Each structure stands twice: as structure tokens, then as C-alpha cells.
Amino acid sequence: SFVVTQPPSVSVALGKTATIACEGNNIGTKSVHWYRQKPGQAPELVIWHDNRRPSGIPERFSGSNSGNTATLTIGRVEAGDEADYCCQVWDTTNDQPVFGGGSKLTV
Amino acid sequence: EVQLVQSGVEVKKPGGSLKISCKGSGYSFSSYWIAWVRQMPGKGLEWMGIIYPGDSDTRYSPSLQGQVTISVDKSISTAYLQWSSLKASDTAMYFCARSAAGYRDAYDMWGQGTMVAVSS
């Protein structure tokens, strides 16, 4: 099955730029989605199809995907951005989605 | 308002049965796949399966097939996740989520989650 790996934690200073990686074999050939999950809440889609922002998600959130790494970038980080961020791709071998383990963003 | 609303907290004993629900509103419920996603305490998201309300086409994660049943009643815009014999290891938060466009797309809307606790 397709495996995606994320760093367990990412730290960033207030107002700076955070980057969260999602690594997988040739992940650049797949479509990657990113979710934000705050404590006690449901996940929320923040980036889909590598770099598209759903309605209501600020322009500070962006995504890229190439080679073996997909990246979620959050610019001008705010305290309210603290959350777990999880990537998702489609495992074509097993015909099901696969989620990364999540990265806890600390501001 | 477009939303998915799930049933409330459940506390059950091992061996018991359970059916939790996910009701959609504000959109054409029959036209979007609904997935179930498990999150065990302190862990990440795990896909369990998915159903298309329009025709009840259902797919399961191979690792969970046979352990749960996913169903739908499109007449009341509600999807279900069911267990016939719960285990302590079923203790988790369960989310339903709508697939944005088609079976393999991102999940653009999520229910608030149903906490299931299984303990003797």
C-alpha cells in the first residue's frame, strides 16, 4: 500500500512561514489534499488537489507537490493556526485514501 | 446551511451492537459519496469505507471489512455505521465526511464526530 510520512511536529514563530511536508514515493504523480484539525474538532479541508484552496480558506495557505514531497505552506502564521495538519492521497493499489499521521503545528 | 450532523456519544459494553448516524442537509444528499473515518485516541485518521446514497454502492477498507456495516437511507438523507459485536479496540471518534466530487476526491465537509467508548 502507499505510505505517506509527515513530521510529528513543526514549530514556527508568530508571523513567520510554516512548511509541513508529506513524503511518499513519487507523490508528485498523485493529487494531495490537506486537512486541519483543531483539538476536539472535526478535520477541515484547507488545500485540495495539491494547491487549490476551498472557499473560506485564507490566501496564506498554499500547497505544492513534486517528486517525493508535497508541502503545505502557511504564511504569516497566526496563533489560531495551531492545529494538527494531515495530508491525504489516493492509494491506487488498494483503491482507497491514505492519510498521513499528521503534523502538530506549534506557534 | 450545508452540513453533516452525527448522532451523539455512545458508551457500550464489549459484545454489544451499535448503529451511529450521519444526517446531511442543505445539499443533494443522494449525489455525493459519504465516507466514514476513524480516529483512535491520540492517533491519526483512518478510512473505513464509503457509500453512495444514490444507489447504495459501498466500498470497505480491506482491513476493516466484515467488522462494520455501512448503510444509507436516502429518504431521510442519513448514512449509518454499524457494529454487531463491539470490541474495546473500537473505542474511537468516528467522523462521516462528504466526498467533494466522486469517489476518489477530497472530503470537503465533515460531521462533528461521534465518540464511541467500549468498556466493560
PDB file of C-alpha atoms in Angstrom, chain A:
ATOM      1  CA  SER A   1       0.000   0.000   0.000  1.00  0.00           C
ATOM      2  CA  PHE A   2       1.032   3.606  -0.500  1.00  0.00           C
ATOM      3  CA  VAL A   3       2.657   5.150   2.580  1.00  0.00           C
ATOM      4  CA  VAL A   4       2.846   8.856   3.344  1.00  0.00           C
ATOM      5  CA  THR A   5       5.063  10.248   6.087  1.00  0.00           C
ATOM      6  CA  GLN A   6       4.791  13.536   7.940  1.00  0.00           C
ATOM      7  CA  PRO A   7       6.962  15.043  10.681  1.00  0.00           C
ATOM      8  CA  PRO A   8       5.165  14.659  14.025  1.00  0.00           C
ATOM      9  CA  SER A   9       5.702  18.292  14.910  1.00  0.00           C
ATOM     10  CA  VAL A  10       6.542  21.620  13.306  1.00  0.00           C
ATOM     11  CA  SER A  11       7.292  24.830  15.196  1.00  0.00           C
ATOM     12  CA  VAL A  12       7.091  28.339  13.796  1.00  0.00           C
ATOM     13  CA  ALA A  13       7.292  31.843  15.184  1.00  0.00           C
ATOM     14  CA  LEU A  14       4.301  34.121  15.053  1.00  0.00           C
ATOM     15  CA  GLY A  15       4.160  35.971  11.733  1.00  0.00           C
ATOM     16  CA  LYS A  16       6.640  33.678  10.017  1.00  0.00           C
ATOM     17  CA  THR A  17       6.092  30.982   7.392  1.00  0.00           C
ATOM     18  CA  ALA A  18       5.413  27.351   8.279  1.00  0.00           C
ATOM     19  CA  THR A  19       6.061  24.465   5.916  1.00  0.00           C
ATOM     20  CA  ILE A  20       4.715  20.984   6.532  1.00  0.00           C
ATOM     21  CA  ALA A  21       5.937  18.108   4.386  1.00  0.00           C
ATOM     22  CA  CYS A  22       4.151  14.973   3.273  1.00  0.00           C
ATOM     23  CA  GLU A  23       6.521  12.418   1.788  1.00  0.00           C
ATOM     24  CA  GLY A  24       5.735   9.413  -0.358  1.00  0.00           C
ATOM     25  CA  ASN A  25       7.194   7.527  -3.297  1.00  0.00           C
ATOM     26  CA  ASN A  26       6.552   9.657  -6.396  1.00  0.00           C
ATOM     27  CA  ILE A  27       3.808  11.511  -4.537  1.00  0.00           C
ATOM     28  CA  GLY A  28       4.171  14.203  -7.193  1.00  0.00           C
ATOM     29  CA  THR A  29       2.184  11.948  -9.540  1.00  0.00           C
ATOM     30  CA  LYS A  30      -0.772  11.925  -7.147  1.00  0.00           C
ATOM     31  CA  SER A  31      -3.283  14.507  -6.031  1.00  0.00           C
ATOM     32  CA  VAL A  32      -2.708  15.601  -2.424  1.00  0.00           C
ATOM     33  CA  HIS A  33      -5.249  17.055  -0.036  1.00  0.00           C
ATOM     34  CA  TRP A  34      -4.562  18.740   3.298  1.00  0.00           C
ATOM     35  CA  TYR A  35      -6.765  18.908   6.392  1.00  0.00           C
ATOM     36  CA  ARG A  36      -6.519  20.992   9.540  1.00  0.00           C
ATOM     37  CA  GLN A  37      -7.827  19.575  12.804  1.00  0.00           C
ATOM     38  CA  LYS A  38      -8.029  21.642  15.965  1.00  0.00           C
ATOM     39  CA  PRO A  39      -8.381  19.882  19.346  1.00  0.00           C
ATOM     40  CA  GLY A  40     -11.842  18.467  19.851  1.00  0.00           C
ATOM     41  CA  GLN A  41     -12.977  19.397  16.356  1.00  0.00           C
ATOM     42  CA  ALA A  42     -13.562  17.645  13.064  1.00  0.00           C
ATOM     43  CA  PRO A  43     -10.979  17.885  10.285  1.00  0.00           C
ATOM     44  CA  GLU A  44     -11.362  20.748   7.813  1.00  0.00           C
ATOM     45  CA  LEU A  45     -10.164  20.757   4.214  1.00  0.00           C
ATOM     46  CA  VAL A  46      -7.623  23.551   3.682  1.00  0.00           C
ATOM     47  CA  ILE A  47      -5.930  22.565   0.399  1.00  0.00           C
ATOM     48  CA  TRP A  48      -7.139  20.142  -2.256  1.00  0.00           C
ATOM     49  CA  HIS A  49      -5.676  18.810  -5.457  1.00  0.00           C
ATOM     50  CA  ASP A  50      -2.182  19.904  -4.440  1.00  0.00           C
ATOM     51  CA  ASN A  51      -2.734  23.650  -4.415  1.00  0.00           C
ATOM     52  CA  ARG A  52      -6.407  24.621  -4.561  1.00  0.00           C
ATOM     53  CA  ARG A  53      -7.980  26.498  -1.668  1.00  0.00           C
ATOM     54  CA  PRO A  54     -11.588  25.797  -0.712  1.00  0.00           C
ATOM     55  CA  SER A  55     -13.876  28.736  -0.217  1.00  0.00           C
ATOM     56  CA  GLY A  56     -13.166  30.485   3.076  1.00  0.00           C
ATOM     57  CA  ILE A  57      -9.539  29.398   3.420  1.00  0.00           C
ATOM     58  CA  PRO A  58      -7.178  32.397   3.507  1.00  0.00           C
ATOM     59  CA  GLU A  59      -4.630  33.007   0.771  1.00  0.00           C
ATOM     60  CA  ARG A  60      -1.945  32.485   3.428  1.00  0.00           C
ATOM     61  CA  PHE A  61      -2.488  28.748   2.877  1.00  0.00           C
ATOM     62  CA  SER A  62      -0.851  27.247  -0.194  1.00  0.00           C
ATOM     63  CA  GLY A  63       0.306  23.865  -1.402  1.00  0.00           C
ATOM     64  CA  SER A  64       2.796  22.318  -3.787  1.00  0.00           C
ATOM     65  CA  ASN A  65       3.624  18.797  -4.873  1.00  0.00           C
ATOM     66  CA  SER A  66       6.624  17.485  -6.773  1.00  0.00           C
ATOM     67  CA  GLY A  67       8.849  14.447  -6.752  1.00  0.00           C
ATOM     68  CA  ASN A  68       8.593  12.634  -3.451  1.00  0.00           C
ATOM     69  CA  THR A  69       7.305  15.546  -1.369  1.00  0.00           C
ATOM     70  CA  ALA A  70       4.088  17.515  -1.094  1.00  0.00           C
ATOM     71  CA  THR A  71       4.220  20.669   1.001  1.00  0.00           C
ATOM     72  CA  LEU A  72       1.655  22.746   2.837  1.00  0.00           C
ATOM     73  CA  THR A  73       2.818  26.318   3.377  1.00  0.00           C
ATOM     74  CA  ILE A  74       1.196  28.715   5.799  1.00  0.00           C
ATOM     75  CA  GLY A  75       2.367  32.316   5.516  1.00  0.00           C
ATOM     76  CA  ARG A  76       2.168  34.996   8.218  1.00  0.00           C
ATOM     77  CA  VAL A  77       1.309  32.392  10.793  1.00  0.00           C
ATOM     78  CA  GLU A  78      -1.224  33.340  13.437  1.00  0.00           C
ATOM     79  CA  ALA A  79      -1.804  31.853  16.872  1.00  0.00           C
ATOM     80  CA  GLY A  80      -5.075  30.448  15.588  1.00  0.00           C
ATOM     81  CA  ASP A  81      -3.213  28.313  13.049  1.00  0.00           C
ATOM     82  CA  GLU A  82      -2.093  25.952  15.813  1.00  0.00           C
ATOM     83  CA  ALA A  83      -3.554  22.573  14.897  1.00  0.00           C
ATOM     84  CA  ASP A  84      -2.773  19.149  13.522  1.00  0.00           C
ATOM     85  CA  TYR A  85      -2.314  19.140   9.753  1.00  0.00           C
ATOM     86  CA  CYS A  86      -2.781  15.912   7.818  1.00  0.00           C
ATOM     87  CA  CYS A  87      -2.199  15.049   4.183  1.00  0.00           C
ATOM     88  CA  GLN A  88      -4.258  12.585   2.156  1.00  0.00           C
ATOM     89  CA  VAL A  89      -3.627  10.843  -1.146  1.00  0.00           C
ATOM     90  CA  TRP A  90      -5.357   8.068  -3.082  1.00  0.00           C
ATOM     91  CA  ASP A  91      -3.735   4.655  -2.926  1.00  0.00           C
ATOM     92  CA  THR A  92      -4.461   3.274  -6.377  1.00  0.00           C
ATOM     93  CA  THR A  93      -3.199  -0.201  -5.451  1.00  0.00           C
ATOM     94  CA  ASN A  94      -5.810  -0.683  -2.726  1.00  0.00           C
ATOM     95  CA  ASP A  95      -8.279   1.808  -4.235  1.00  0.00           C
ATOM     96  CA  GLN A  96      -8.690   3.744  -1.019  1.00  0.00           C
ATOM     97  CA  PRO A  97      -7.461   7.001   0.526  1.00  0.00           C
ATOM     98  CA  VAL A  98      -4.419   7.078   2.751  1.00  0.00           C
ATOM     99  CA  PHE A  99      -3.857   9.702   5.440  1.00  0.00           C
ATOM    100  CA  GLY A 100      -0.548  10.866   6.791  1.00  0.00           C
ATOM    101  CA  GLY A 101      -0.020  10.585  10.522  1.00  0.00           C
ATOM    102  CA  GLY A 102      -0.446  14.317  10.977  1.00  0.00           C
ATOM    103  CA  SER A 103       1.896  17.134  11.978  1.00  0.00           C
ATOM    104  CA  LYS A 104       1.216  19.223  15.054  1.00  0.00           C
ATOM    105  CA  LEU A 105       1.906  22.876  14.281  1.00  0.00           C
ATOM    106  CA  THR A 106       3.041  24.883  17.283  1.00  0.00           C
ATOM    107  CA  VAL A 107       3.188  28.656  17.075  1.00  0.00           C
TER     108      VAL A 107
END
